[in-house]
Amino acid sequence: ELNVENLGPLAGKKILDVGCGSGRFCIAFAKEGAGKVVGIDFAKGMIEIADKLAEQAGVADRCEFVVGAFPDDIDRSDAPFDACTGNGFFDYVEHPMPIIVAMRELTKGKLIMSFPKAVEWRVPVRRFRFWLKGTPLFLYGEQQVRDILDKAGVTDYEFIHLDRDYLVVANV
């Protein structure tokens, strides 16, 4: 809801969703009138789910899902995007600064990114669950996120404290 609210009105906009997973944000953007939404995720299974869900929602004609790594596998001829989002993505990114730089360079509008909090009551359980799966997990402090944004050249932003995450809404 915060993504749609902060990007609205969406009519005709071109949006990139980095780490789109099952495409839920992409589908929401398309349902709100986005002209083209590109979602990228390295997990082929998630992209297959996204394709099916977009078809079921009646927005497959405006959603394009790409299996691959960002930014290497994005067709740069689609740029600039009116907005770029990365929600639930930086949990898995060891070096977020170059990713944010690429997001900024491909966008002429807004960036929306979430960063999981390092200090939050669920963190020990989450760390243990990820450890059991052998999956790296990256968590962030507020100042750490602000420093990353500064180094990535993102200076005009709103910092929103959510329950589990920080949400950054930036103008680029």
PDB file of C-alpha atoms in Angstrom:
ATOM      1  CA  GLU A   1       0.000   0.000   0.000  1.00  0.00           C
ATOM      2  CA  LEU A   2       2.814   2.420   0.842  1.00  0.00           C
ATOM      3  CA  ASN A   3       4.492   1.720  -2.497  1.00  0.00           C
ATOM      4  CA  VAL A   4       1.330   2.390  -4.501  1.00  0.00           C
ATOM      5  CA  GLU A   5       0.542   5.461  -2.405  1.00  0.00           C
ATOM      6  CA  ASN A   6       4.026   6.936  -2.800  1.00  0.00           C
ATOM      7  CA  LEU A   7       4.234   6.245  -6.547  1.00  0.00           C
ATOM      8  CA  GLY A   8       0.722   7.342  -7.422  1.00  0.00           C
ATOM      9  CA  PRO A   9      -0.836   8.263  -9.643  1.00  0.00           C
ATOM     10  CA  LEU A  10       0.525   5.300 -11.590  1.00  0.00           C
ATOM     11  CA  ALA A  11      -1.351   5.782 -14.868  1.00  0.00           C
ATOM     12  CA  GLY A  12       1.023   5.196 -17.779  1.00  0.00           C
ATOM     13  CA  LYS A  13       4.178   4.976 -15.648  1.00  0.00           C
ATOM     14  CA  LYS A  14       7.052   2.600 -16.376  1.00  0.00           C
ATOM     15  CA  ILE A  15       8.253   0.858 -13.214  1.00  0.00           C
ATOM     16  CA  LEU A  16      11.139  -1.495 -12.433  1.00  0.00           C
ATOM     17  CA  ASP A  17      10.896  -3.864  -9.460  1.00  0.00           C
ATOM     18  CA  VAL A  18      14.256  -5.314  -8.395  1.00  0.00           C
ATOM     19  CA  GLY A  19      13.984  -8.654  -6.602  1.00  0.00           C
ATOM     20  CA  CYS A  20      10.333  -8.941  -7.600  1.00  0.00           C
ATOM     21  CA  GLY A  21       9.820 -12.473  -6.278  1.00  0.00           C
ATOM     22  CA  SER A  22       6.270 -13.590  -7.060  1.00  0.00           C
ATOM     23  CA  GLY A  23       5.485 -10.231  -8.654  1.00  0.00           C
ATOM     24  CA  ARG A  24       2.986  -8.980  -6.077  1.00  0.00           C
ATOM     25  CA  PHE A  25       4.232  -5.387  -6.254  1.00  0.00           C
ATOM     26  CA  CYS A  26       4.421  -5.494 -10.066  1.00  0.00           C
ATOM     27  CA  ILE A  27       0.848  -6.743 -10.282  1.00  0.00           C
ATOM     28  CA  ALA A  28      -0.365  -4.080  -7.833  1.00  0.00           C
ATOM     29  CA  PHE A  29       1.334  -1.358  -9.913  1.00  0.00           C
ATOM     30  CA  ALA A  30      -0.226  -2.667 -13.119  1.00  0.00           C
ATOM     31  CA  LYS A  31      -3.679  -2.913 -11.507  1.00  0.00           C
ATOM     32  CA  GLU A  32      -3.325   0.747 -10.502  1.00  0.00           C
ATOM     33  CA  GLY A  33      -2.679   1.696 -14.127  1.00  0.00           C
ATOM     34  CA  ALA A  34       1.079   1.485 -14.688  1.00  0.00           C
ATOM     35  CA  GLY A  35       1.768   1.268 -18.412  1.00  0.00           C
ATOM     36  CA  LYS A  36       4.704  -1.134 -18.122  1.00  0.00           C
ATOM     37  CA  VAL A  37       6.168  -2.949 -15.153  1.00  0.00           C
ATOM     38  CA  VAL A  38       9.417  -4.889 -15.365  1.00  0.00           C
ATOM     39  CA  GLY A  39      10.215  -7.285 -12.529  1.00  0.00           C
ATOM     40  CA  ILE A  40      13.565  -9.023 -12.175  1.00  0.00           C
ATOM     41  CA  ASP A  41      14.511 -11.870  -9.864  1.00  0.00           C
ATOM     42  CA  PHE A  42      17.226 -14.519  -9.986  1.00  0.00           C
ATOM     43  CA  ALA A  43      14.801 -17.270  -8.903  1.00  0.00           C
ATOM     44  CA  LYS A  44      13.248 -18.875 -11.982  1.00  0.00           C
ATOM     45  CA  GLY A  45      10.505 -20.466  -9.892  1.00  0.00           C
ATOM     46  CA  MET A  46       9.415 -17.098  -8.532  1.00  0.00           C
ATOM     47  CA  ILE A  47       9.289 -15.618 -12.035  1.00  0.00           C
ATOM     48  CA  GLU A  48       7.126 -18.535 -13.173  1.00  0.00           C
ATOM     49  CA  ILE A  49       4.734 -17.779 -10.295  1.00  0.00           C
ATOM     50  CA  ALA A  50       4.775 -14.057 -11.179  1.00  0.00           C
ATOM     51  CA  ASP A  51       3.858 -14.811 -14.803  1.00  0.00           C
ATOM     52  CA  LYS A  52       0.919 -16.986 -13.696  1.00  0.00           C
ATOM     53  CA  LEU A  53      -0.334 -14.453 -11.128  1.00  0.00           C
ATOM     54  CA  ALA A  54      -0.118 -11.569 -13.615  1.00  0.00           C
ATOM     55  CA  GLU A  55      -2.115 -13.629 -16.110  1.00  0.00           C
ATOM     56  CA  GLN A  56      -4.753 -14.431 -13.469  1.00  0.00           C
ATOM     57  CA  ALA A  57      -4.955 -10.747 -12.479  1.00  0.00           C
ATOM     58  CA  GLY A  58      -5.471  -9.708 -16.097  1.00  0.00           C
ATOM     59  CA  VAL A  59      -2.322  -7.546 -16.240  1.00  0.00           C
ATOM     60  CA  ALA A  60       0.123  -9.863 -18.037  1.00  0.00           C
ATOM     61  CA  ASP A  61       0.134  -7.522 -21.045  1.00  0.00           C
ATOM     62  CA  ARG A  62       1.737  -4.799 -18.892  1.00  0.00           C
ATOM     63  CA  CYS A  63       4.051  -6.982 -16.782  1.00  0.00           C
ATOM     64  CA  GLU A  64       7.372  -8.316 -18.019  1.00  0.00           C
ATOM     65  CA  PHE A  65       9.277 -10.668 -15.732  1.00  0.00           C
ATOM     66  CA  VAL A  66      12.971 -11.364 -16.179  1.00  0.00           C
ATOM     67  CA  VAL A  67      15.004 -14.208 -14.685  1.00  0.00           C
ATOM     68  CA  GLY A  68      18.414 -12.784 -13.928  1.00  0.00           C
ATOM     69  CA  ALA A  69      20.673 -10.591 -11.885  1.00  0.00           C
ATOM     70  CA  PHE A  70      20.221  -6.862 -11.486  1.00  0.00           C
ATOM     71  CA  PRO A  71      21.516  -4.719 -13.137  1.00  0.00           C
ATOM     72  CA  ASP A  72      23.251  -6.965 -15.680  1.00  0.00           C
ATOM     73  CA  ASP A  73      20.121  -8.603 -17.074  1.00  0.00           C
ATOM     74  CA  ILE A  74      17.955  -5.490 -17.435  1.00  0.00           C
ATOM     75  CA  ASP A  75      17.359  -4.218 -20.954  1.00  0.00           C
ATOM     76  CA  ARG A  76      18.684  -0.674 -20.638  1.00  0.00           C
ATOM     77  CA  SER A  77      16.630   0.428 -23.637  1.00  0.00           C
ATOM     78  CA  ASP A  78      13.639   0.373 -21.232  1.00  0.00           C
ATOM     79  CA  ALA A  79      15.268   3.143 -19.182  1.00  0.00           C
ATOM     80  CA  PRO A  80      14.636   5.589 -17.829  1.00  0.00           C
ATOM     81  CA  PHE A  81      12.004   4.183 -15.512  1.00  0.00           C
ATOM     82  CA  ASP A  82       9.578   6.504 -13.739  1.00  0.00           C
ATOM     83  CA  ALA A  83      10.164   4.537 -10.558  1.00  0.00           C
ATOM     84  CA  CYS A  84      12.219   1.651  -9.249  1.00  0.00           C
ATOM     85  CA  THR A  85      11.459  -0.451  -6.196  1.00  0.00           C
ATOM     86  CA  GLY A  86      13.417  -2.972  -4.160  1.00  0.00           C
ATOM     87  CA  ASN A  87      11.287  -4.420  -1.379  1.00  0.00           C
ATOM     88  CA  GLY A  88      12.447  -7.461   0.597  1.00  0.00           C
ATOM     89  CA  PHE A  89      15.521  -7.496  -1.618  1.00  0.00           C
ATOM     90  CA  PHE A  90      18.355  -5.963   0.376  1.00  0.00           C
ATOM     91  CA  ASP A  91      17.966  -8.723   2.993  1.00  0.00           C
ATOM     92  CA  TYR A  92      19.999 -10.833   0.533  1.00  0.00           C
ATOM     93  CA  VAL A  93      22.509  -8.244  -0.709  1.00  0.00           C
ATOM     94  CA  GLU A  94      25.966  -8.088   0.827  1.00  0.00           C
ATOM     95  CA  HIS A  95      27.007  -4.899  -1.011  1.00  0.00           C
ATOM     96  CA  PRO A  96      23.900  -2.737  -1.573  1.00  0.00           C
ATOM     97  CA  MET A  97      25.609   0.493  -2.657  1.00  0.00           C
ATOM     98  CA  PRO A  98      26.355  -0.507  -6.303  1.00  0.00           C
ATOM     99  CA  ILE A  99      22.815  -1.868  -6.656  1.00  0.00           C
ATOM    100  CA  ILE A 100      21.338   1.419  -5.430  1.00  0.00           C
ATOM    101  CA  VAL A 101      23.604   3.365  -7.798  1.00  0.00           C
ATOM    102  CA  ALA A 102      22.304   1.274 -10.720  1.00  0.00           C
ATOM    103  CA  MET A 103      18.702   1.737  -9.566  1.00  0.00           C
ATOM    104  CA  ARG A 104      19.266   5.507  -9.390  1.00  0.00           C
ATOM    105  CA  GLU A 105      20.918   5.639 -12.817  1.00  0.00           C
ATOM    106  CA  LEU A 106      18.024   3.787 -14.478  1.00  0.00           C
ATOM    107  CA  THR A 107      15.340   5.937 -12.844  1.00  0.00           C
ATOM    108  CA  LYS A 108      14.033   9.452 -13.375  1.00  0.00           C
ATOM    109  CA  GLY A 109      11.499   9.682 -10.595  1.00  0.00           C
ATOM    110  CA  LYS A 110      11.259   7.737  -7.367  1.00  0.00           C
ATOM    111  CA  LEU A 111      13.085   4.896  -5.689  1.00  0.00           C
ATOM    112  CA  ILE A 112      11.415   2.865  -2.966  1.00  0.00           C
ATOM    113  CA  MET A 113      13.603   0.446  -1.036  1.00  0.00           C
ATOM    114  CA  SER A 114      13.173  -1.558   2.147  1.00  0.00           C
ATOM    115  CA  PHE A 115      15.998  -2.533   4.483  1.00  0.00           C
ATOM    116  CA  PRO A 116      15.448  -5.043   7.302  1.00  0.00           C
ATOM    117  CA  LYS A 117      16.244  -3.693  10.749  1.00  0.00           C
ATOM    118  CA  ALA A 118      19.204  -5.167  12.602  1.00  0.00           C
ATOM    119  CA  VAL A 119      17.554  -4.496  15.947  1.00  0.00           C
ATOM    120  CA  GLU A 120      14.017  -5.791  16.160  1.00  0.00           C
ATOM    121  CA  TRP A 121      12.400  -8.450  18.348  1.00  0.00           C
ATOM    122  CA  ARG A 122      12.156 -11.060  15.529  1.00  0.00           C
ATOM    123  CA  VAL A 123      15.814 -10.791  14.466  1.00  0.00           C
ATOM    124  CA  PRO A 124      17.191 -13.745  16.510  1.00  0.00           C
ATOM    125  CA  VAL A 125      14.546 -16.124  15.150  1.00  0.00           C
ATOM    126  CA  ARG A 126      15.004 -14.812  11.621  1.00  0.00           C
ATOM    127  CA  ARG A 127      18.794 -15.154  11.819  1.00  0.00           C
ATOM    128  CA  PHE A 128      18.434 -18.750  13.075  1.00  0.00           C
ATOM    129  CA  ARG A 129      15.934 -19.658  10.343  1.00  0.00           C
ATOM    130  CA  PHE A 130      18.229 -18.278   7.624  1.00  0.00           C
ATOM    131  CA  TRP A 131      21.239 -20.009   9.194  1.00  0.00           C
ATOM    132  CA  LEU A 132      19.398 -23.357   9.095  1.00  0.00           C
ATOM    133  CA  LYS A 133      18.736 -22.871   5.378  1.00  0.00           C
ATOM    134  CA  GLY A 134      22.316 -21.769   4.707  1.00  0.00           C
ATOM    135  CA  THR A 135      21.036 -18.477   3.336  1.00  0.00           C
ATOM    136  CA  PRO A 136      22.966 -15.282   4.028  1.00  0.00           C
ATOM    137  CA  LEU A 137      20.959 -12.536   5.733  1.00  0.00           C
ATOM    138  CA  PHE A 138      21.938  -8.878   5.817  1.00  0.00           C
ATOM    139  CA  LEU A 139      20.380  -6.558   8.381  1.00  0.00           C
ATOM    140  CA  TYR A 140      20.837  -2.824   8.747  1.00  0.00           C
ATOM    141  CA  GLY A 141      20.983  -0.064  11.326  1.00  0.00           C
ATOM    142  CA  GLU A 142      19.450   3.304  10.507  1.00  0.00           C
ATOM    143  CA  GLN A 143      22.770   5.146  10.255  1.00  0.00           C
ATOM    144  CA  GLN A 144      24.199   2.345   8.118  1.00  0.00           C
ATOM    145  CA  VAL A 145      21.327   2.750   5.631  1.00  0.00           C
ATOM    146  CA  ARG A 146      21.771   6.528   5.597  1.00  0.00           C
ATOM    147  CA  ASP A 147      25.514   6.106   4.931  1.00  0.00           C
ATOM    148  CA  ILE A 148      24.839   3.653   2.080  1.00  0.00           C
ATOM    149  CA  LEU A 149      22.324   6.048   0.529  1.00  0.00           C
ATOM    150  CA  ASP A 150      24.796   8.926   0.788  1.00  0.00           C
ATOM    151  CA  LYS A 151      27.571   6.911  -0.884  1.00  0.00           C
ATOM    152  CA  ALA A 152      25.120   5.864  -3.629  1.00  0.00           C
ATOM    153  CA  GLY A 153      24.269   9.504  -4.349  1.00  0.00           C
ATOM    154  CA  VAL A 154      20.732   9.331  -2.955  1.00  0.00           C
ATOM    155  CA  THR A 155      20.228  12.489  -0.921  1.00  0.00           C
ATOM    156  CA  ASP A 156      16.562  13.507  -1.272  1.00  0.00           C
ATOM    157  CA  TYR A 157      14.577  10.895   0.610  1.00  0.00           C
ATOM    158  CA  GLU A 158      12.013  10.169   3.298  1.00  0.00           C
ATOM    159  CA  PHE A 159      13.017   7.583   5.901  1.00  0.00           C
ATOM    160  CA  ILE A 160      10.034   5.613   7.233  1.00  0.00           C
ATOM    161  CA  HIS A 161      10.279   3.316  10.262  1.00  0.00           C
ATOM    162  CA  LEU A 162       8.081   0.269   9.744  1.00  0.00           C
ATOM    163  CA  ASP A 163       7.711  -2.624  12.149  1.00  0.00           C
ATOM    164  CA  ARG A 164      10.422  -4.884  10.696  1.00  0.00           C
ATOM    165  CA  ASP A 165      11.966  -2.653   8.050  1.00  0.00           C
ATOM    166  CA  TYR A 166      13.107   0.815   7.160  1.00  0.00           C
ATOM    167  CA  LEU A 167      11.388   2.065   4.031  1.00  0.00           C
ATOM    168  CA  VAL A 168      13.167   4.694   1.963  1.00  0.00           C
ATOM    169  CA  VAL A 169      11.220   6.780  -0.545  1.00  0.00           C
ATOM    170  CA  ALA A 170      13.675   8.802  -2.609  1.00  0.00           C
ATOM    171  CA  ASN A 171      13.420  11.345  -5.391  1.00  0.00           C
ATOM    172  CA  VAL A 172      16.074  10.932  -8.078  1.00  0.00           C
TER     173      VAL A 172
END
